[in-house]
Every structure is written in C-alpha cells, then in structure tokens.
PDB file of C-alpha atoms in Angstrom:
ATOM      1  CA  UNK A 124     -17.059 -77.338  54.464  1.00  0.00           C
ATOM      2  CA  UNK A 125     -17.598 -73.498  54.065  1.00  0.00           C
ATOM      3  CA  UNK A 126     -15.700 -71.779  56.275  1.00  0.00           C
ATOM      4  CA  UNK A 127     -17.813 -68.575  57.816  1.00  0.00           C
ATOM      5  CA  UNK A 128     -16.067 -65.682  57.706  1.00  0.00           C
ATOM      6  CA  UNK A 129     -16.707 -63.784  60.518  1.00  0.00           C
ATOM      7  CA  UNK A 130     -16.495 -59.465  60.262  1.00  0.00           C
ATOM      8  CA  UNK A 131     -14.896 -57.794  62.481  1.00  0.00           C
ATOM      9  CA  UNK A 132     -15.976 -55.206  64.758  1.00  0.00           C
ATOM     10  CA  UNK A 133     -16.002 -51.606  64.034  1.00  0.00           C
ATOM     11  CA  UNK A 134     -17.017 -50.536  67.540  1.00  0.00           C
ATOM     12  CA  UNK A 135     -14.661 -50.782  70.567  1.00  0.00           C
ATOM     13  CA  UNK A 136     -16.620 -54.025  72.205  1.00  0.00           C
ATOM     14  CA  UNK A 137     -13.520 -56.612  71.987  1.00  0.00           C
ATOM     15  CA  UNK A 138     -11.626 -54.359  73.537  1.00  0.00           C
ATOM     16  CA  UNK A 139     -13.400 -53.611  76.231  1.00  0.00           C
ATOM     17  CA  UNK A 140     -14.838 -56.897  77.239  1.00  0.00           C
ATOM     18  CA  UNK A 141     -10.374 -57.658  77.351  1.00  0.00           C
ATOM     19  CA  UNK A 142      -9.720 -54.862  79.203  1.00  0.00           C
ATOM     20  CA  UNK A 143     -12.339 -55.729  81.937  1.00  0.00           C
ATOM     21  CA  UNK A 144     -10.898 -59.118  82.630  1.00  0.00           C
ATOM     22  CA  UNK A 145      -7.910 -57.715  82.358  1.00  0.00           C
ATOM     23  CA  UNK A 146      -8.528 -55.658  85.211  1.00  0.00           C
ATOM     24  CA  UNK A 147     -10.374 -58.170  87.036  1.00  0.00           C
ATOM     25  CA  UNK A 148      -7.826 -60.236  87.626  1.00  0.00           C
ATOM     26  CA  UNK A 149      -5.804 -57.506  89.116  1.00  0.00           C
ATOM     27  CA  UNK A 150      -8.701 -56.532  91.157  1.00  0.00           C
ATOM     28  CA  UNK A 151      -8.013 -59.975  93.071  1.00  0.00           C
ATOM     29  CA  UNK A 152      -5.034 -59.090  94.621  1.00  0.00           C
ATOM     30  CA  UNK A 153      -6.255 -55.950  95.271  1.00  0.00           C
ATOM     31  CA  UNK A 154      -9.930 -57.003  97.004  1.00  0.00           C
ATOM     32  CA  UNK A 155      -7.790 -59.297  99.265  1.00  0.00           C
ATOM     33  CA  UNK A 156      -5.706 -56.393 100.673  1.00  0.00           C
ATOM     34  CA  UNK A 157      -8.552 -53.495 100.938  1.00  0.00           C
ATOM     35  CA  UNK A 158     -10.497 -56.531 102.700  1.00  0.00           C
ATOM     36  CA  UNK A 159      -7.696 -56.626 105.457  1.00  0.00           C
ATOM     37  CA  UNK A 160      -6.636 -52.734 105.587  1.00  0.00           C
ATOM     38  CA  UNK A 161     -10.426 -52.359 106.452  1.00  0.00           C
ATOM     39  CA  UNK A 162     -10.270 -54.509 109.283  1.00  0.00           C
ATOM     40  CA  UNK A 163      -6.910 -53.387 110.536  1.00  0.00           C
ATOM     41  CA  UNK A 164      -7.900 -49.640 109.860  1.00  0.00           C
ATOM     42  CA  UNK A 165     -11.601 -50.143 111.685  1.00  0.00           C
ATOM     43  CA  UNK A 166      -9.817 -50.940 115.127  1.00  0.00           C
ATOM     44  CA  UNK A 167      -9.119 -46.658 115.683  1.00  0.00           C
ATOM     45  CA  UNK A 168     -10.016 -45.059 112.045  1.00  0.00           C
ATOM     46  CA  UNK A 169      -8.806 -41.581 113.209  1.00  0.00           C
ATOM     47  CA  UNK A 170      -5.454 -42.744 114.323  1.00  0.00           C
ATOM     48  CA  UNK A 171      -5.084 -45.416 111.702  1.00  0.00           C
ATOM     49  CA  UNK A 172      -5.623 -43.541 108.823  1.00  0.00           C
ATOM     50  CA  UNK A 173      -2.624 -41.062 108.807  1.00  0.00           C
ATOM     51  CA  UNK A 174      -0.304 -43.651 109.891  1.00  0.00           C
ATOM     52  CA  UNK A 175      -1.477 -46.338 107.515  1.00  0.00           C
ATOM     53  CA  UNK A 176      -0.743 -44.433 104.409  1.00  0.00           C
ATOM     54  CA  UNK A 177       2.707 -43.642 105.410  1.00  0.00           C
ATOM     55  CA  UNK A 178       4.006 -47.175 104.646  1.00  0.00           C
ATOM     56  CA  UNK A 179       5.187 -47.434 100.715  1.00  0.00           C
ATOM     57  CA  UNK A 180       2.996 -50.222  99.945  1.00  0.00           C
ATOM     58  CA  UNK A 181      -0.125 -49.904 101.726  1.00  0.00           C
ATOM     59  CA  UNK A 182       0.456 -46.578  99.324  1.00  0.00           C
ATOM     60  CA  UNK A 183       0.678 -48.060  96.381  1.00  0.00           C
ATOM     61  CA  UNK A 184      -1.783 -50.606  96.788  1.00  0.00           C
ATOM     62  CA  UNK A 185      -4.111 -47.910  97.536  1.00  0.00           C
ATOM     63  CA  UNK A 186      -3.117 -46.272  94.202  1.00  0.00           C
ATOM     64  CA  UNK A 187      -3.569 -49.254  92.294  1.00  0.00           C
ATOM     65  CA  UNK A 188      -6.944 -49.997  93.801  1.00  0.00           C
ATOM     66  CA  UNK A 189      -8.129 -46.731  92.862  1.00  0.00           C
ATOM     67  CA  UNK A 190      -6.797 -46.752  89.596  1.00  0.00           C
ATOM     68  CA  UNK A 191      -7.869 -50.281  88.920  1.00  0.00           C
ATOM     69  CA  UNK A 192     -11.145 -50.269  90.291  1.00  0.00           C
ATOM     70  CA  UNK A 193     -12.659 -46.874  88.551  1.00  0.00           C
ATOM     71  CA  UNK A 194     -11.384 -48.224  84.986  1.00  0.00           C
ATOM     72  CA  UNK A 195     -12.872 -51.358  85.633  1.00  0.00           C
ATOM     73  CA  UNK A 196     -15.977 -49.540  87.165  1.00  0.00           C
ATOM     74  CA  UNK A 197     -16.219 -47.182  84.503  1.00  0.00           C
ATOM     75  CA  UNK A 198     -16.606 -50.246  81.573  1.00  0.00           C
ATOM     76  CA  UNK A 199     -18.931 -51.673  83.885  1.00  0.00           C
ATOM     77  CA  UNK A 200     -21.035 -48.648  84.141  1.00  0.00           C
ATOM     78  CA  UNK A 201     -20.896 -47.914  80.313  1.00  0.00           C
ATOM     79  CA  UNK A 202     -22.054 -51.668  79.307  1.00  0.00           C
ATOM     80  CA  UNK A 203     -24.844 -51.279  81.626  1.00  0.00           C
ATOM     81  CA  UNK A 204     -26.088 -47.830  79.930  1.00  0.00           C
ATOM     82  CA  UNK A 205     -25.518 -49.331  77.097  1.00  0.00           C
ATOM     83  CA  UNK A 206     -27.785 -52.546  77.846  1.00  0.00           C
ATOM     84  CA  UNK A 207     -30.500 -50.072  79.206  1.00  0.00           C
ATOM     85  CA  UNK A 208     -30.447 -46.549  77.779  1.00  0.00           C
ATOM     86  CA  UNK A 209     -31.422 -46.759  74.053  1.00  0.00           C
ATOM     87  CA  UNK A 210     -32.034 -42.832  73.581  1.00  0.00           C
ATOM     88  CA  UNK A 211     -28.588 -42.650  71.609  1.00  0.00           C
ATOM     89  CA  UNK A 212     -28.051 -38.905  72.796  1.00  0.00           C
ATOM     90  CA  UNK A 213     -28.847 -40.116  76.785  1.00  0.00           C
ATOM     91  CA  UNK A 214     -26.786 -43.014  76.019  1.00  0.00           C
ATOM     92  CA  UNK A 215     -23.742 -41.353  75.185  1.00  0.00           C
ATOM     93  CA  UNK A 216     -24.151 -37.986  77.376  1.00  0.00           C
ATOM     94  CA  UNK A 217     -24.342 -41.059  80.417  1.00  0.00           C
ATOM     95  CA  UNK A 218     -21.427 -42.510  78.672  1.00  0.00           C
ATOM     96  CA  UNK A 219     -19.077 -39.235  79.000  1.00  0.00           C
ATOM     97  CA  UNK A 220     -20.293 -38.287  82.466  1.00  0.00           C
ATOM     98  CA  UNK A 221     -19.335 -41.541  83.490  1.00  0.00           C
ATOM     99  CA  UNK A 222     -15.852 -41.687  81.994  1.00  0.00           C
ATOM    100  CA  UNK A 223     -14.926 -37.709  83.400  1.00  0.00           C
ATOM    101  CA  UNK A 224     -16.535 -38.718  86.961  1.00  0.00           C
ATOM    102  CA  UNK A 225     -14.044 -41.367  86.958  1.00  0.00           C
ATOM    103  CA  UNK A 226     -11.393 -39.907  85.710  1.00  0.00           C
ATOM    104  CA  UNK A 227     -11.653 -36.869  88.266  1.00  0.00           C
ATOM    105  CA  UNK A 228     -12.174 -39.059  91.283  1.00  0.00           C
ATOM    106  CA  UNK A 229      -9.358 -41.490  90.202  1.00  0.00           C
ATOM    107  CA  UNK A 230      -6.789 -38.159  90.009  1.00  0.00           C
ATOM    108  CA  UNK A 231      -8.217 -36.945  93.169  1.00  0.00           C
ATOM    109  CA  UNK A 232      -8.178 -39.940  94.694  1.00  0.00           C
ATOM    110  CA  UNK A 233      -3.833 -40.835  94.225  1.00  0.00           C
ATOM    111  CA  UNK A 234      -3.201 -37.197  94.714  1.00  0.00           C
ATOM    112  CA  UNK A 235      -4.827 -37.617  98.180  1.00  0.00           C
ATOM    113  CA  UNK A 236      -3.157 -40.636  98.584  1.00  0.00           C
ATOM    114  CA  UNK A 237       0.155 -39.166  97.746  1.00  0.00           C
ATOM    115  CA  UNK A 238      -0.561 -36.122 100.310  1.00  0.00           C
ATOM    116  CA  UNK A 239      -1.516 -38.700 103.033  1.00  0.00           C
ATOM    117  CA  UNK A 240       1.767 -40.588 102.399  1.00  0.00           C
ATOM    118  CA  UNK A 241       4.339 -37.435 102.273  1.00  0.00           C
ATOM    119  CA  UNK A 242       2.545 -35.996 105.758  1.00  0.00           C
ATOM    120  CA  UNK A 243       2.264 -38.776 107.655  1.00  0.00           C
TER     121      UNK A 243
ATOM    122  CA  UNK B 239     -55.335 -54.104  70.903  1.00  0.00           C
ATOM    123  CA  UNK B 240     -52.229 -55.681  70.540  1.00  0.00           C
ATOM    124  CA  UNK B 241     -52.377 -59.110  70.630  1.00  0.00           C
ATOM    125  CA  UNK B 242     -49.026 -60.538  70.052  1.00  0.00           C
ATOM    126  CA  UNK B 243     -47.263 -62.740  72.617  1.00  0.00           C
ATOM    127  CA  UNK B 244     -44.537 -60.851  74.840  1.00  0.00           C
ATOM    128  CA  UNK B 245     -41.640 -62.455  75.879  1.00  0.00           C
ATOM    129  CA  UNK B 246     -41.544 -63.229  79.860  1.00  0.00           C
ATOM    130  CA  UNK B 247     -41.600 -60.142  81.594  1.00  0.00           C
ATOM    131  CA  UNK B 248     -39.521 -59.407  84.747  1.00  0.00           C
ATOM    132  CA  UNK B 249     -42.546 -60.029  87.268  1.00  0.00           C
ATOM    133  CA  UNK B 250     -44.103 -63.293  86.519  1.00  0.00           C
ATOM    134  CA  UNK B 251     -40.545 -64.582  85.104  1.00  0.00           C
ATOM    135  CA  UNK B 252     -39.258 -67.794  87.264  1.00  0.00           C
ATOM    136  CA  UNK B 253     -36.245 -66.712  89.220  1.00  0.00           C
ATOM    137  CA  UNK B 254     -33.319 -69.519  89.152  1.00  0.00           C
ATOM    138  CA  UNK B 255     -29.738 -69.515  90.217  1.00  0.00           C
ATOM    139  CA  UNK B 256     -28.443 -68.579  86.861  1.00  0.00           C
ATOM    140  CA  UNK B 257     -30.580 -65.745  86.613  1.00  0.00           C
ATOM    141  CA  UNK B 258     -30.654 -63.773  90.394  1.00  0.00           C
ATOM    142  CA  UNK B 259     -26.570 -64.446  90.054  1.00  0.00           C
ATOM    143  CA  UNK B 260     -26.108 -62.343  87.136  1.00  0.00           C
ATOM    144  CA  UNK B 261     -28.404 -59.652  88.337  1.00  0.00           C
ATOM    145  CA  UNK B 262     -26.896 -59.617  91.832  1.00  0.00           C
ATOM    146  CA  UNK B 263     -23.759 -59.373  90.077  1.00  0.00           C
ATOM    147  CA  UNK B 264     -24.952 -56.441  87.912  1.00  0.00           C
ATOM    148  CA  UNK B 265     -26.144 -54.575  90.881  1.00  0.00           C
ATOM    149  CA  UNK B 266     -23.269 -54.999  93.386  1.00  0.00           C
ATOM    150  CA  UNK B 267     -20.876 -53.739  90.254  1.00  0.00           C
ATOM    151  CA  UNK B 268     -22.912 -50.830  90.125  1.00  0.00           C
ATOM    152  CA  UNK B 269     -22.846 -50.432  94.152  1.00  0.00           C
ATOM    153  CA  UNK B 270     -19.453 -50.896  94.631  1.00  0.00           C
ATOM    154  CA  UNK B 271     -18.562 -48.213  91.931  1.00  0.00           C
ATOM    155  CA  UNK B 272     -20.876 -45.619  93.524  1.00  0.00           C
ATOM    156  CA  UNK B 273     -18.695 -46.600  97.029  1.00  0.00           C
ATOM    157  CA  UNK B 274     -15.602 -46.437  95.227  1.00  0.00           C
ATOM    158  CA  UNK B 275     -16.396 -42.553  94.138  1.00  0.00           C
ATOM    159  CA  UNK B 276     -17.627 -41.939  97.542  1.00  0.00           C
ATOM    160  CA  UNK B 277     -14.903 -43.645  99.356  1.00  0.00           C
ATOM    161  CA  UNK B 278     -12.230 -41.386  96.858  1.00  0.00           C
ATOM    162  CA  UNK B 279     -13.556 -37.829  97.377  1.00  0.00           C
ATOM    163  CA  UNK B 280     -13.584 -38.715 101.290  1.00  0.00           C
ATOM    164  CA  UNK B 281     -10.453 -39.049 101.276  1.00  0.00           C
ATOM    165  CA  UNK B 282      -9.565 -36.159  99.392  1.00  0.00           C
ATOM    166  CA  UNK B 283     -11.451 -34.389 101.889  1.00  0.00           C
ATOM    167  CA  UNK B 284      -9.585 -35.912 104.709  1.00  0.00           C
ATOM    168  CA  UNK B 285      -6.299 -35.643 103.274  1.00  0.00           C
ATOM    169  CA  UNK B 286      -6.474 -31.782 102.591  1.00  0.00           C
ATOM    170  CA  UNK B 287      -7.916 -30.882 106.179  1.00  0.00           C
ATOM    171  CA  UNK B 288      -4.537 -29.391 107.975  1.00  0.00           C
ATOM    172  CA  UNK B 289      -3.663 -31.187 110.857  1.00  0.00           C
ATOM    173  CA  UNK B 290      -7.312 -32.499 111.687  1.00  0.00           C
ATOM    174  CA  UNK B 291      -5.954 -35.435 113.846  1.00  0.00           C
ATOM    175  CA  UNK B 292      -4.484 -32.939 116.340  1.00  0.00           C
ATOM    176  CA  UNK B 293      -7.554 -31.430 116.672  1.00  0.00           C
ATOM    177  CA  UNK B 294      -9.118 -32.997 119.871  1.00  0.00           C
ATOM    178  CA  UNK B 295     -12.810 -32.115 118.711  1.00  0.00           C
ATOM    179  CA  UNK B 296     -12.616 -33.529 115.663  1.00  0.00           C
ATOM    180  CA  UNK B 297     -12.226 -37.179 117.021  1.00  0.00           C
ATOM    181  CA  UNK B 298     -15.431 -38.068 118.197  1.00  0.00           C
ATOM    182  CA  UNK B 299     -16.771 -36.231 115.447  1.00  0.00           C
ATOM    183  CA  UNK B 300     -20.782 -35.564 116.106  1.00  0.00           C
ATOM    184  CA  UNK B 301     -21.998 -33.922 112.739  1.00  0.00           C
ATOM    185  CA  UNK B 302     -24.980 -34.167 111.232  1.00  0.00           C
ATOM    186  CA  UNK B 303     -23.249 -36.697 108.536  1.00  0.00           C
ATOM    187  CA  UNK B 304     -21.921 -39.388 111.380  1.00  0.00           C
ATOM    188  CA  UNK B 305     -25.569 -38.627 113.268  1.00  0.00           C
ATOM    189  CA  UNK B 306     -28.150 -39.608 110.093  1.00  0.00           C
ATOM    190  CA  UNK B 307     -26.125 -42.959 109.356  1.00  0.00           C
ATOM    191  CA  UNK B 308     -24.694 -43.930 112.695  1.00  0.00           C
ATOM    192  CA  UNK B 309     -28.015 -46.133 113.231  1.00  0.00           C
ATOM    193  CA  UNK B 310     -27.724 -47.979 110.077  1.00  0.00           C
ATOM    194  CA  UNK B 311     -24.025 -47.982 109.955  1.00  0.00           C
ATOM    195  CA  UNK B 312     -23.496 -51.549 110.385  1.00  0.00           C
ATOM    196  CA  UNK B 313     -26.356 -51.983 108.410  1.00  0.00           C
ATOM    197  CA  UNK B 314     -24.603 -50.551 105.592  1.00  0.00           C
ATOM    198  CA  UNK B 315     -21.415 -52.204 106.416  1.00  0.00           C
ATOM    199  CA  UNK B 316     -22.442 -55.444 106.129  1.00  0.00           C
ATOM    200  CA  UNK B 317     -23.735 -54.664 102.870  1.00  0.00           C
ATOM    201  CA  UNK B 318     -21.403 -53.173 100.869  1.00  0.00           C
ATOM    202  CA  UNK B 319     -18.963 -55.858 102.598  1.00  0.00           C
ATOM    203  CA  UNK B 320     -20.734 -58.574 101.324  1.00  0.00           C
ATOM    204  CA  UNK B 321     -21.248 -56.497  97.769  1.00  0.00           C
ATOM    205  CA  UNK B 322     -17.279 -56.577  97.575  1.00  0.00           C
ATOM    206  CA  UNK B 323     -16.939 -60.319  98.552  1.00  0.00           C
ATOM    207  CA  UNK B 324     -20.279 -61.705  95.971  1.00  0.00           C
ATOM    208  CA  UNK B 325     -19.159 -59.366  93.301  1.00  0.00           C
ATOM    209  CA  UNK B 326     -15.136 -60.910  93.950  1.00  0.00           C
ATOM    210  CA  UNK B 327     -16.416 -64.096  94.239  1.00  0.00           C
ATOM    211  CA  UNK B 328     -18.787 -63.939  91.230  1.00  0.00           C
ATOM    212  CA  UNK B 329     -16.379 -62.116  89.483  1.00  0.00           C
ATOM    213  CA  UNK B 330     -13.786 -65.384  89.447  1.00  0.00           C
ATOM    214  CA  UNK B 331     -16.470 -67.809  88.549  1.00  0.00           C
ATOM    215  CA  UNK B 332     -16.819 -65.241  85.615  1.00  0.00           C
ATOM    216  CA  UNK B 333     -13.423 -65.703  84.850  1.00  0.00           C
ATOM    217  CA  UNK B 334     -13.580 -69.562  85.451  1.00  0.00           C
ATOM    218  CA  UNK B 335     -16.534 -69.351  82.697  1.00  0.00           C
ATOM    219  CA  UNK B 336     -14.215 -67.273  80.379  1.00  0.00           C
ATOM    220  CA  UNK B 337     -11.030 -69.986  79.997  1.00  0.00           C
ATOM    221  CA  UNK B 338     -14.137 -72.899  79.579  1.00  0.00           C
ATOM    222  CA  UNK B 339     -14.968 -73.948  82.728  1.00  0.00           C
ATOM    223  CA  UNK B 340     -17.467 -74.707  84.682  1.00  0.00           C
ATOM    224  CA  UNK B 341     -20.364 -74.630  81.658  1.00  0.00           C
ATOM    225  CA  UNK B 342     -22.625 -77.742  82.507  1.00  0.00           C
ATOM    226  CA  UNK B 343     -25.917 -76.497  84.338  1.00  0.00           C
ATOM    227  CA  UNK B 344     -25.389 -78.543  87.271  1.00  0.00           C
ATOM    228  CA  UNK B 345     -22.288 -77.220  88.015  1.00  0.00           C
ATOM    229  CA  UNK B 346     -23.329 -73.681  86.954  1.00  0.00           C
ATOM    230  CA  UNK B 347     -25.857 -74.241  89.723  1.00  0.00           C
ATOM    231  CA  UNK B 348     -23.517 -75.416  92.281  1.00  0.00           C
ATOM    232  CA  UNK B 349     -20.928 -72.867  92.021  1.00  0.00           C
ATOM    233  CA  UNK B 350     -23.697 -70.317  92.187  1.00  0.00           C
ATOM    234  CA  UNK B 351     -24.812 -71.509  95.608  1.00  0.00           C
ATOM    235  CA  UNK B 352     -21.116 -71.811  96.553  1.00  0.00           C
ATOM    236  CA  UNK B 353     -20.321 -68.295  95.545  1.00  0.00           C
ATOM    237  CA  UNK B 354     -23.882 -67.186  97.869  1.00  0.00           C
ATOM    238  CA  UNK B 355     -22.910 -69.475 101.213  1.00  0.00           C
ATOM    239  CA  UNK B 356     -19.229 -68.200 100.509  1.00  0.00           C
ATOM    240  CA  UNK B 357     -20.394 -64.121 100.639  1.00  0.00           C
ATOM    241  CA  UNK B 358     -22.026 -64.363 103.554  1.00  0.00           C
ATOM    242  CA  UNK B 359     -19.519 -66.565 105.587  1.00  0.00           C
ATOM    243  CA  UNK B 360     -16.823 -63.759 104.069  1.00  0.00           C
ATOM    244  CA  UNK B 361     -18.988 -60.754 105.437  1.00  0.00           C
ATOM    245  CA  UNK B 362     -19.854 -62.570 108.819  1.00  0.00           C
ATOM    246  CA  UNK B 363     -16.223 -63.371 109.435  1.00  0.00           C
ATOM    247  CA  UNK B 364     -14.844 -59.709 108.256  1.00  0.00           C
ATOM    248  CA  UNK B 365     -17.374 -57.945 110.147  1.00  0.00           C
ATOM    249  CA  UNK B 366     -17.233 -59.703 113.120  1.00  0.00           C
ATOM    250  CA  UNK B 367     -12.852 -59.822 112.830  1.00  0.00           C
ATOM    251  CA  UNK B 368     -13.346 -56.215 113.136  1.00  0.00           C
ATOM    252  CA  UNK B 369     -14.330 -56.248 116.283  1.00  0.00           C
ATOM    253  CA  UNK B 370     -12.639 -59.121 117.863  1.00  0.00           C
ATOM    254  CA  UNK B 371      -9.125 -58.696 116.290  1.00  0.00           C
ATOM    255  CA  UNK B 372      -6.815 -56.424 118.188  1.00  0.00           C
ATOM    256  CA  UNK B 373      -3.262 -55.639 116.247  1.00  0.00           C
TER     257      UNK B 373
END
C-alpha cells in the first residue's frame, strides 16, 4: 500500500487546538471551585469579598482562573473570527484586539487579586 | 439569475441534537468570555477603591448601574450560570470525543440530552443553594 504522506502545517492550528484542551482540562478544577465561591460569596457579597481573597488559595485559584480562562477564551474567540470574518485585514485587526484585551484584563485582573489578598 | 443549488441555509436547515449542541456551545464560549472580561475589570475597580467596605453608604449601593439590572438580575444569573455549567459540561463530552469516545450517533445523541437535563438541574440547584445555604 502507498503510504500518504501527510504535510505539515505552516500555520499555528495544531498548536492551538493542544493548547485549548490543554487548558480545558484545567478549567475543570477550576469551574468546580468558582461554582462554589459564588455561592458562598452570594450569601453577603460586600462582606465576603474582602475576606474571601485573604485566604492563600481561594487566591490562587482566583489567579489561575483568570489566567486560565482568558487564554483559553482568547483561542476560542480567535477560531471563531477566524470561522466567520474572511476580510483578511478585519480578521486579523479582530485577532490582535482580542489577544491585547485579554492580555490587559488578565494582568489587571491578578494584580487586583493580589491587592485584595495583601489588604484584607 | 443564478440558478445553482445552495447548500442548506441556516433558516429552513433541520435543527438536531448534534447541531443546536455545537452552536450552544459556540455561543456560551463566547458569553462566558465577555463575563470573564467584565467580571476582571470589576474587580479591579473594587480592589483599588480605598477602604469602600467601611464606607456605610456604599453597602446598599443604589446607582444607576445596580438600578437598570436589579430587575433582570436573576434573570441574568441564571443564565450565565447555566452558560458556565453547558459550556463545562459540553466542554468534557468534547474531551470524551477527543481520546475516541463516545462517536456512534446514538450515543452522540444521548450524551447531548444528558449534557442539556444536566445544565439545567446544575443552574436550578446553584441558584437556588444560594439562597438556602447559610455558612
């Protein structure tokens, strides 16, 4: 039998689609412990909040999530533009907004985090 | 003028299980994100406000923000809680599909029903262990 030989990708597709499972699975843990802070924090949000970061892992877990969750948002985002934006200058200015709004909020995001934990 | 068959188009296509999964899944992705950003830059703004749980006022906090979505707050709530749960759900029967499993239509079907009935028992019970559950 002829073996078909199969070319390899120049663009960054493998990688991606391994980097969003990748992520996934660590999103598991993660869902499963936002799912109960936001129960335990929805009994008295205004008192709750500056306590709850104060604890190391409730802390870290909120680092993680936000890490976690705007990498794997952001590849979500940029295979949907790329399913549905075909103007190849669109496409890719969508692309780069996309990837800098995540990348802002995510640093915003742990350095709030970090604030919350050190004051409360 | 052009006479050429199209292929099915979105309105007169049949929906099945396969198909209003993958879309849900697609759209919940792209809801949770826009939360995620949301939920991040509120923070930020609450962790850089000096001292604003001292502040008596500030708890029962009637601005114009808390006063256009207090109506449909649970509204919301309920959806983006059950956005979270389909799109975690969904998200391991993607996973399940990646390692091989789970291919045959039947059970494609079945585990897409599972992963509905699942998302709304997860939302009911969260929403409702919000109010009930005192720590």
């Amino acid at each position: 039998m002829k073996k078909i030989k199969i070319a390899p990708s120049t663009k960054s597709g493998a990688s991606h689609w391994l980097h969003q499972r990748i992520s996934a699975i660590a999103m598991i843990p993660l869902t499963i412990w936002i799912a109960f802070s936001g129960i335990y924090i929805s009994q008295d949000p205004f008192n709750y909040i500056s306590v709850f970061f104060a604890y190391p892992l409730n802390a870290v877990m909120a680092i993680l999530l936000i890490a976690i969750s705007l990498f794997h948002g952001s590849i979500g985002m940029r295979v949907i533009i790329e399913d549905y934006v075909s103007n190849k200058a669109k496409k890719y200015f969508y692309i780069i907004f996309i990837d800098l709004l995540s990348i802002a909020t995510a640093i915003a995001g742990i350095l709030a985090i970090i604030r919350l934990h050190l004051i409360g | 003028m052009n006479k050429k068959p199209t292929s099915p188009h979105i309105q007169i296509y049949r929906w099945n299980i396969s198909s209003l999964t993958s879309i849900m899944h697609r759209m919940s992705g792209v809801v949770l994100y826009a939360t995620m950003i949301i939920l991040c830059w509120y923070i930020v703004y609450y962790a850089y406000q000096i001292n604003y749980i001292d502040n008596p006022q500030n708890r029962n906090c009637e601005c114009w923000f808390t006063n256009i979505f207090k109506p449909f707050f649970y509204v919301i709530l309920f959806a983006l809680v059950s956005a979270l749960y389909y799109h975690f759900f969904n998200g391991i029967r993607h996973l399940l599909w990646d390692i091989g499993k789970g291919f045959g239509i039947n059970t494609a079907k079945k585990t897409g029903i599972l992963v509905i009935i699942l998302t709304i028992l997860a939302a009911i019970i969260t929403i409702v262990s919000g109010f009930l559950i005192r720590f």
